[in-house]
Amino acid sequence: MSCDIIGGRTEQCKDAVSGLHAIYMINYGDLDVPSVVTYGTGDNTDQITAITGASTSLYKFELKGNNSFEQAINSSRENGTTFFEQTLAVQLKRQDVKSTKNVKLISYGRPRIIIHARGDQWFLMGLDQGCDVSAGTISSGSALGDFNGYSLTFTGMEELPANFINCSTEAELKTLMGGSVVITTT
């Protein structure tokens, strides 16, 4: 049966770190997922090993501070269904005209998001359905030291958890995507 357990897990070392380095957004229509994504084999079938034919732009957002990525497992024995709700919460510091326009456009769309977590783990969120901005604020703060910028929450509902991407650096990500990817930060 395809839902049989495949292995156990030993107690892990305490050398992991949490948090996010950056996210990379891809416009939904720029990635034709079924025809371009290649997966690993054996125990790595949930890992993306190549994204071919994707001459696209990645829009990089550097992160520091209060940012998180979580995946909730939603399973119903009564309905016989399971899906994964992926939630990304980011804070983008400092407001400006271009960023406000960009946040507006991101809110209208449903991007796919590559997440670079600390510990050099990479994930692709919203692989099939894309992600929606499900909450957010544009804040000027009230006191001198308060947060000034954009707090955004992205939600994706997928049949599978976010796939690991087989890379550990931005250069490897570009190679995995065929090398023709342009990464834009401005």
Coordinates of N, CA and C in Angstrom, one line a residue:
M1 N 0.8 -1.2 0.0 CA 0.0 0.0 0.0 C 0.9 1.2 0.0
S2 N 0.5 2.3 -0.7 CA 1.3 3.5 -0.9 C 1.4 4.3 0.4
C3 N 0.6 4.1 1.4 CA 0.7 4.9 2.6 C 1.4 4.1 3.8
D4 N 2.1 3.0 3.5 CA 2.8 2.3 4.5 C 4.1 3.1 4.9
I5 N 4.4 3.0 6.2 CA 5.6 3.7 6.8 C 6.8 3.1 6.1
I6 N 7.8 4.0 5.8 CA 9.0 3.5 5.2 C 10.3 3.5 6.1
G7 N 10.1 4.0 7.3 CA 11.3 4.0 8.2 C 11.0 4.7 9.5
G8 N 12.0 4.5 10.4 CA 11.9 5.2 11.7 C 12.8 6.4 11.7
R9 N 13.1 6.9 12.9 CA 14.0 8.1 13.0 C 14.7 8.1 14.3
T10 N 16.0 8.3 14.3 CA 16.8 8.3 15.5 C 16.7 9.7 16.1
E11 N 17.0 9.8 17.4 CA 17.1 11.1 18.1 C 18.2 12.0 17.4
Q12 N 17.8 13.2 17.0 CA 18.7 14.0 16.2 C 19.6 14.9 17.1
C13 N 20.8 15.3 16.6 CA 21.7 16.1 17.3 C 21.1 17.5 17.5
K14 N 21.6 18.3 18.5 CA 21.1 19.6 18.7 C 21.9 20.7 18.0
D15 N 22.2 20.5 16.7 CA 23.0 21.4 16.0 C 22.2 22.2 14.9
A16 N 20.9 22.1 15.0 CA 20.1 22.8 14.0 C 19.8 24.3 14.4
V17 N 19.6 25.2 13.5 CA 19.2 26.5 13.7 C 17.9 26.8 13.0
S18 N 17.2 27.8 13.5 CA 15.9 28.2 12.9 C 16.0 29.6 12.3
G19 N 15.0 29.9 11.5 CA 14.9 31.2 10.8 C 15.1 31.1 9.3
L20 N 14.9 32.2 8.7 CA 15.0 32.2 7.2 C 16.1 33.3 6.8
H21 N 16.8 32.9 5.7 CA 17.8 33.8 5.1 C 17.1 34.8 4.1
A22 N 16.3 34.1 3.2 CA 15.7 34.9 2.1 C 14.6 34.1 1.5
I23 N 13.7 34.8 0.7 CA 12.7 34.1 -0.1 C 12.9 34.6 -1.5
Y24 N 12.5 33.8 -2.5 CA 12.6 34.1 -3.9 C 11.3 33.8 -4.5
M25 N 10.6 34.9 -5.0 CA 9.3 34.7 -5.6 C 9.4 34.5 -7.1
I26 N 8.5 33.6 -7.6 CA 8.4 33.3 -9.0 C 7.0 33.6 -9.4
N27 N 6.7 34.5 -10.4 CA 5.4 34.7 -10.9 C 4.8 33.3 -11.3
Y28 N 3.5 33.1 -10.9 CA 2.9 31.8 -11.1 C 3.0 31.3 -12.5
G29 N 2.7 32.1 -13.5 CA 2.7 31.7 -14.9 C 4.1 31.5 -15.5
D30 N 5.2 31.8 -14.7 CA 6.5 31.7 -15.3 C 7.1 30.3 -15.1
L31 N 6.4 29.4 -14.4 CA 6.9 28.1 -14.2 C 5.8 27.1 -14.5
D32 N 6.0 26.3 -15.6 CA 5.0 25.3 -16.0 C 5.4 24.0 -15.3
V33 N 4.9 23.8 -14.0 CA 5.4 22.8 -13.1 C 5.5 21.4 -13.7
P34 N 4.4 20.9 -14.2 CA 4.4 19.4 -14.5 C 5.5 19.1 -15.5
S35 N 5.8 20.0 -16.4 CA 6.7 19.7 -17.5 C 8.2 20.0 -17.2
V36 N 8.5 20.7 -16.1 CA 9.8 21.2 -15.9 C 10.5 20.7 -14.6
V37 N 9.7 20.2 -13.7 CA 10.3 19.8 -12.4 C 10.7 18.3 -12.5
T38 N 12.0 18.0 -12.0 CA 12.5 16.7 -11.9 C 12.7 16.4 -10.5
Y39 N 12.3 15.2 -10.1 CA 12.4 14.7 -8.7 C 13.5 13.7 -8.5
G40 N 14.0 13.6 -7.3 CA 15.0 12.5 -7.0 C 14.4 11.2 -7.1
T41 N 15.3 10.2 -6.8 CA 14.8 8.8 -6.8 C 15.1 8.1 -5.5
G42 N 14.5 6.9 -5.3 CA 14.7 6.2 -4.0 C 14.1 7.0 -2.8
D43 N 14.9 7.2 -1.8 CA 14.4 7.9 -0.6 C 14.3 9.4 -0.9
N44 N 14.7 9.9 -2.0 CA 14.6 11.4 -2.3 C 13.6 11.8 -3.3
T45 N 12.5 11.0 -3.4 CA 11.4 11.3 -4.4 C 10.7 12.6 -4.1
D46 N 10.8 13.2 -2.9 CA 10.2 14.4 -2.5 C 11.2 15.6 -2.6
Q47 N 12.3 15.4 -3.2 CA 13.3 16.4 -3.4 C 13.4 16.8 -4.9
I48 N 13.4 18.1 -5.1 CA 13.5 18.6 -6.5 C 15.0 18.6 -6.9
T49 N 15.3 18.0 -8.0 CA 16.7 17.9 -8.4 C 17.0 18.8 -9.6
A50 N 16.0 19.2 -10.3 CA 16.2 20.1 -11.5 C 14.9 20.7 -11.8
I51 N 15.0 22.0 -12.3 CA 13.9 22.7 -12.9 C 14.3 23.2 -14.2
T52 N 14.0 22.4 -15.3 CA 14.6 22.7 -16.6 C 13.6 23.6 -17.4
G53 N 14.1 24.3 -18.3 CA 13.3 25.1 -19.2 C 12.7 26.3 -18.6
A54 N 13.2 26.6 -17.4 CA 12.6 27.8 -16.7 C 13.5 29.0 -16.8
S55 N 13.4 29.6 -18.0 CA 14.1 30.9 -18.1 C 13.2 32.0 -17.5
T56 N 13.4 32.2 -16.3 CA 12.5 33.1 -15.5 C 13.3 34.0 -14.6
S57 N 12.6 34.9 -14.0 CA 13.2 35.7 -13.0 C 12.8 35.3 -11.6
L58 N 13.7 35.3 -10.7 CA 13.5 35.1 -9.3 C 13.6 36.4 -8.6
Y59 N 12.7 36.8 -7.8 CA 12.7 38.1 -7.1 C 13.1 37.8 -5.7
K60 N 14.3 38.2 -5.3 CA 14.9 37.9 -4.0 C 14.5 38.9 -3.0
F61 N 14.1 38.4 -1.8 CA 13.8 39.3 -0.7 C 14.6 38.8 0.5
E62 N 15.6 39.6 0.9 CA 16.5 39.2 2.0 C 15.7 39.4 3.3
L63 N 15.9 38.5 4.3 CA 15.2 38.6 5.5 C 16.1 38.6 6.7
K64 N 15.7 39.2 7.8 CA 16.4 39.1 9.0 C 15.4 39.3 10.1
G65 N 15.4 38.6 11.2 CA 14.5 38.8 12.3 C 13.4 37.9 12.3
N66 N 12.2 38.4 12.5 CA 11.0 37.7 12.8 C 10.3 37.1 11.5
N67 N 10.8 36.0 11.0 CA 10.2 35.4 9.8 C 10.1 33.9 10.0
S68 N 9.1 33.3 9.5 CA 8.9 31.8 9.7 C 8.2 31.1 8.6
F69 N 8.4 29.8 8.5 CA 7.8 29.0 7.5 C 7.3 27.7 8.3
E70 N 6.0 27.5 8.2 CA 5.4 26.3 8.9 C 4.5 25.6 7.9
Q71 N 4.3 24.3 8.2 CA 3.4 23.5 7.4 C 2.5 22.7 8.3
A72 N 1.2 22.9 8.2 CA 0.2 22.2 9.0 C -0.3 21.0 8.2
I73 N -0.4 19.9 8.8 CA -1.0 18.7 8.2 C -2.5 18.7 8.5
N74 N -3.3 18.7 7.5 CA -4.7 18.6 7.7 C -5.2 17.3 7.1
S75 N -5.7 16.4 8.0 CA -6.0 15.0 7.6 C -7.4 14.7 8.2
S76 N -8.3 14.1 7.4 CA -9.6 13.7 7.9 C -9.8 12.3 7.5
R77 N -10.0 11.5 8.6 CA -10.3 10.0 8.4 C -11.7 9.9 7.8
E78 N -12.6 10.8 8.3 CA -14.0 10.7 7.8 C -14.1 11.0 6.3
N79 N -13.3 12.0 5.8 CA -13.4 12.3 4.4 C -12.4 11.6 3.5
G80 N -11.4 11.0 4.2 CA -10.3 10.3 3.5 C -9.4 11.2 2.8
T81 N -9.2 12.4 3.3 CA -8.4 13.4 2.7 C -7.2 13.9 3.6
T82 N -6.1 14.3 2.9 CA -5.0 14.9 3.6 C -4.5 16.0 2.7
F83 N -4.2 17.2 3.3 CA -3.5 18.2 2.5 C -2.7 19.0 3.5
F84 N -1.7 19.8 2.9 CA -0.8 20.5 3.7 C -0.9 22.0 3.5
E85 N -1.1 22.7 4.6 CA -1.3 24.2 4.6 C 0.1 24.8 4.9
Q86 N 0.7 25.4 3.9 CA 2.0 26.0 4.1 C 1.8 27.5 4.4
T87 N 2.5 28.0 5.5 CA 2.3 29.3 5.9 C 3.7 30.0 6.1
L88 N 3.9 31.1 5.4 CA 5.1 31.8 5.4 C 4.8 33.2 6.0
A89 N 5.5 33.6 7.0 CA 5.3 35.0 7.6 C 6.6 35.7 7.5
V90 N 6.6 36.9 6.8 CA 7.8 37.7 6.6 C 7.6 39.1 7.0
Q91 N 8.6 39.7 7.4 CA 8.6 41.2 7.7 C 9.7 41.8 6.8
L92 N 9.3 42.8 6.0 CA 10.2 43.5 5.1 C 10.3 44.9 5.6
K93 N 11.5 45.2 6.1 CA 11.7 46.5 6.8 C 11.7 47.7 5.8
R94 N 11.2 48.8 6.3 CA 11.2 50.1 5.7 C 10.3 50.2 4.4
Q95 N 9.4 51.2 4.5 CA 8.5 51.5 3.4 C 9.1 52.4 2.3
D96 N 8.8 52.2 1.1 CA 9.1 53.1 0.0 C 8.0 52.9 -1.1
V97 N 8.0 53.8 -2.1 CA 7.0 53.7 -3.1 C 7.0 52.4 -3.9
K98 N 8.2 52.0 -4.4 CA 8.4 50.8 -5.2 C 8.0 49.6 -4.5
S99 N 8.4 49.5 -3.2 CA 8.0 48.3 -2.4 C 6.5 48.2 -2.1
T100 N 5.9 49.4 -1.9 CA 4.4 49.4 -1.7 C 3.7 48.9 -3.0
K101 N 4.2 49.3 -4.1 CA 3.6 48.9 -5.4 C 3.8 47.4 -5.5
N102 N 5.0 46.9 -5.2 CA 5.3 45.5 -5.4 C 4.5 44.6 -4.4
V103 N 4.3 45.1 -3.2 CA 3.4 44.4 -2.2 C 2.0 44.3 -2.7
K104 N 1.5 45.4 -3.3 CA 0.2 45.4 -3.9 C 0.1 44.3 -5.0
L105 N 1.1 44.3 -5.9 CA 1.0 43.3 -7.0 C 1.2 41.9 -6.5
I106 N 2.0 41.7 -5.5 CA 2.2 40.3 -4.9 C 0.9 39.9 -4.3
S107 N 0.1 40.8 -3.7 CA -1.2 40.5 -3.1 C -2.2 40.1 -4.1
Y108 N -2.1 40.7 -5.3 CA -3.0 40.4 -6.4 C -2.7 39.0 -7.0
G109 N -1.5 38.6 -7.0 CA -1.1 37.4 -7.7 C -1.1 36.2 -6.8
R110 N -0.5 35.1 -7.3 CA -0.3 33.9 -6.5 C 1.1 33.2 -6.8
P111 N 2.1 33.9 -6.3 CA 3.5 33.4 -6.7 C 3.8 32.1 -6.1
R112 N 4.8 31.4 -6.7 CA 5.4 30.3 -6.0 C 6.6 30.9 -5.3
I113 N 7.0 30.3 -4.2 CA 8.0 30.9 -3.3 C 9.1 29.9 -3.0
I114 N 10.3 30.2 -3.3 CA 11.5 29.4 -2.9 C 11.9 30.0 -1.5
I115 N 12.1 29.1 -0.5 CA 12.5 29.6 0.8 C 13.9 29.0 1.1
H116 N 14.8 30.0 1.5 CA 16.1 29.6 1.9 C 16.2 29.7 3.4
A117 N 16.1 28.6 4.1 CA 16.1 28.6 5.6 C 17.6 28.5 6.1
R118 N 17.7 28.9 7.3 CA 19.0 28.8 8.0 C 19.4 27.3 8.0
G119 N 20.6 27.0 8.0 CA 21.0 25.6 7.9 C 21.0 25.1 6.5
D120 N 20.9 26.1 5.6 CA 21.0 25.9 4.1 C 20.0 24.8 3.6
Q121 N 18.8 24.9 4.1 CA 17.7 24.1 3.6 C 16.9 25.0 2.6
W122 N 16.5 24.4 1.5 CA 15.8 25.1 0.5 C 14.4 24.4 0.2
F123 N 13.3 25.1 0.1 CA 12.0 24.5 -0.1 C 11.3 25.3 -1.2
L124 N 10.4 24.6 -1.9 CA 9.5 25.3 -2.9 C 8.1 25.2 -2.4
M125 N 7.6 26.4 -2.0 CA 6.2 26.5 -1.4 C 5.3 26.9 -2.5
G126 N 4.1 26.2 -2.5 CA 3.0 26.5 -3.5 C 3.3 26.0 -4.9
L127 N 4.0 24.8 -4.9 CA 4.4 24.2 -6.1 C 3.3 24.1 -7.2
D128 N 2.1 23.5 -6.8 CA 1.0 23.3 -7.7 C 0.1 24.4 -7.8
Q129 N -0.4 24.9 -6.6 CA -1.4 25.9 -6.6 C -1.0 27.4 -6.4
G130 N 0.3 27.6 -6.1 CA 0.8 28.9 -5.9 C 0.4 29.3 -4.4
C131 N 0.8 30.5 -4.1 CA 0.6 31.1 -2.7 C -0.3 32.3 -2.8
D132 N -1.0 32.6 -1.7 CA -1.8 33.8 -1.6 C -1.4 34.6 -0.4
V133 N -1.4 35.9 -0.6 CA -1.2 36.7 0.6 C -2.5 36.6 1.4
S134 N -2.5 36.0 2.6 CA -3.7 35.8 3.3 C -3.9 36.8 4.4
A135 N -2.8 37.6 4.7 CA -2.9 38.6 5.8 C -1.7 39.5 5.6
G136 N -1.8 40.7 6.1 CA -0.6 41.6 6.0 C -1.0 43.0 6.5
T137 N 0.1 43.7 6.8 CA 0.0 45.1 7.3 C 1.1 45.9 6.7
I138 N 0.8 47.2 6.4 CA 1.8 48.2 6.1 C 1.9 49.1 7.3
S139 N 3.0 49.1 8.0 CA 3.0 49.8 9.3 C 4.1 50.8 9.3
S140 N 3.7 52.0 9.9 CA 4.7 53.0 10.2 C 5.1 53.1 11.6
G141 N 4.5 52.3 12.5 CA 4.8 52.2 13.9 C 4.3 53.5 14.6
S142 N 4.5 53.5 15.9 CA 4.0 54.7 16.6 C 5.2 55.3 17.4
A143 N 6.1 54.5 18.0 CA 7.2 55.0 18.7 C 8.5 54.9 17.8
L144 N 9.5 55.7 18.2 CA 10.7 55.8 17.4 C 11.3 54.5 17.0
G145 N 11.3 53.5 17.9 CA 11.9 52.2 17.6 C 11.0 51.2 17.1
D146 N 9.8 51.5 16.7 CA 8.8 50.5 16.3 C 9.1 50.0 14.8
F147 N 8.6 48.9 14.5 CA 8.7 48.4 13.1 C 8.1 49.3 12.1
N148 N 8.8 49.5 11.0 CA 8.4 50.3 9.9 C 8.5 49.4 8.7
G149 N 7.4 49.0 8.0 CA 7.6 48.2 6.8 C 6.3 47.4 6.6
Y150 N 6.6 46.2 6.0 CA 5.5 45.3 5.5 C 5.6 44.0 6.2
S151 N 4.5 43.6 6.8 CA 4.3 42.3 7.4 C 3.4 41.5 6.6
L152 N 3.8 40.4 6.0 CA 3.0 39.6 5.0 C 2.9 38.2 5.5
T153 N 1.7 37.6 5.3 CA 1.6 36.2 5.5 C 1.1 35.6 4.2
F154 N 1.8 34.6 3.8 CA 1.5 33.8 2.6 C 1.0 32.4 3.0
T155 N -0.1 32.0 2.3 CA -0.6 30.7 2.6 C -0.7 29.9 1.2
G156 N -0.3 28.6 1.3 CA -0.5 27.7 0.2 C -1.1 26.5 0.7
M157 N -2.1 25.9 -0.1 CA -2.7 24.6 0.2 C -2.3 23.7 -0.9
E158 N -1.6 22.6 -0.5 CA -1.0 21.7 -1.5 C -1.3 20.2 -1.1
E159 N -1.3 19.3 -2.0 CA -1.5 17.9 -1.8 C -0.3 17.3 -1.0
L160 N 0.9 17.9 -1.2 CA 2.1 17.4 -0.6 C 2.8 18.5 0.2
P161 N 3.7 18.1 1.2 CA 4.5 19.2 1.8 C 5.4 19.9 0.8
A162 N 5.8 21.0 1.2 CA 6.8 21.8 0.3 C 8.0 20.9 0.0
N163 N 8.3 20.8 -1.2 CA 9.5 20.0 -1.6 C 10.8 20.6 -1.2
F164 N 11.7 19.8 -0.7 CA 13.1 20.2 -0.6 C 13.7 20.4 -1.9
I165 N 14.6 21.4 -2.1 CA 15.3 21.6 -3.3 C 16.7 21.2 -3.1
N166 N 17.3 20.4 -4.0 CA 18.6 19.8 -3.9 C 19.7 20.9 -4.2
C167 N 19.9 21.8 -3.3 CA 20.9 22.8 -3.4 C 21.3 23.3 -2.0
S168 N 22.4 24.0 -1.9 CA 22.8 24.6 -0.6 C 23.3 26.0 -0.8
T169 N 23.4 26.5 -2.0 CA 23.8 27.9 -2.2 C 22.9 28.5 -3.3
E170 N 22.9 29.8 -3.4 CA 22.2 30.5 -4.5 C 22.8 30.1 -5.9
A171 N 24.1 29.9 -6.0 CA 24.7 29.5 -7.2 C 24.2 28.1 -7.6
E172 N 24.1 27.2 -6.7 CA 23.6 25.9 -7.0 C 22.1 25.9 -7.4
L173 N 21.3 26.8 -6.8 CA 19.9 27.0 -7.2 C 19.9 27.4 -8.7
K174 N 20.7 28.4 -9.1 CA 20.7 28.9 -10.4 C 21.1 27.7 -11.4
T175 N 22.0 26.9 -11.0 CA 22.4 25.8 -11.8 C 21.3 24.8 -11.9
L176 N 20.7 24.5 -10.8 CA 19.5 23.5 -10.8 C 18.4 24.0 -11.7
M177 N 18.3 25.3 -11.8 CA 17.2 25.9 -12.7 C 17.7 26.1 -14.1
G178 N 18.8 25.5 -14.5 CA 19.3 25.6 -15.9 C 20.3 26.7 -16.1
G179 N 20.6 27.5 -15.1 CA 21.6 28.6 -15.3 C 21.1 29.8 -15.9
S180 N 19.9 29.8 -16.5 CA 19.4 31.0 -17.3 C 18.5 31.9 -16.4
V181 N 18.5 31.6 -15.1 CA 17.6 32.4 -14.2 C 18.3 33.7 -13.8
V182 N 17.5 34.7 -13.8 CA 18.0 36.0 -13.3 C 17.4 36.3 -11.9
I183 N 18.3 36.6 -11.0 CA 17.9 36.9 -9.6 C 17.9 38.4 -9.4
T184 N 16.7 39.0 -9.1 CA 16.6 40.4 -9.0 C 16.3 40.8 -7.5
T185 N 17.0 41.8 -7.0 CA 16.8 42.2 -5.7 C 16.4 43.7 -5.6
T186 N 16.3 44.4 -6.7 CA 15.9 45.8 -6.7 C 14.7 46.0 -7.6

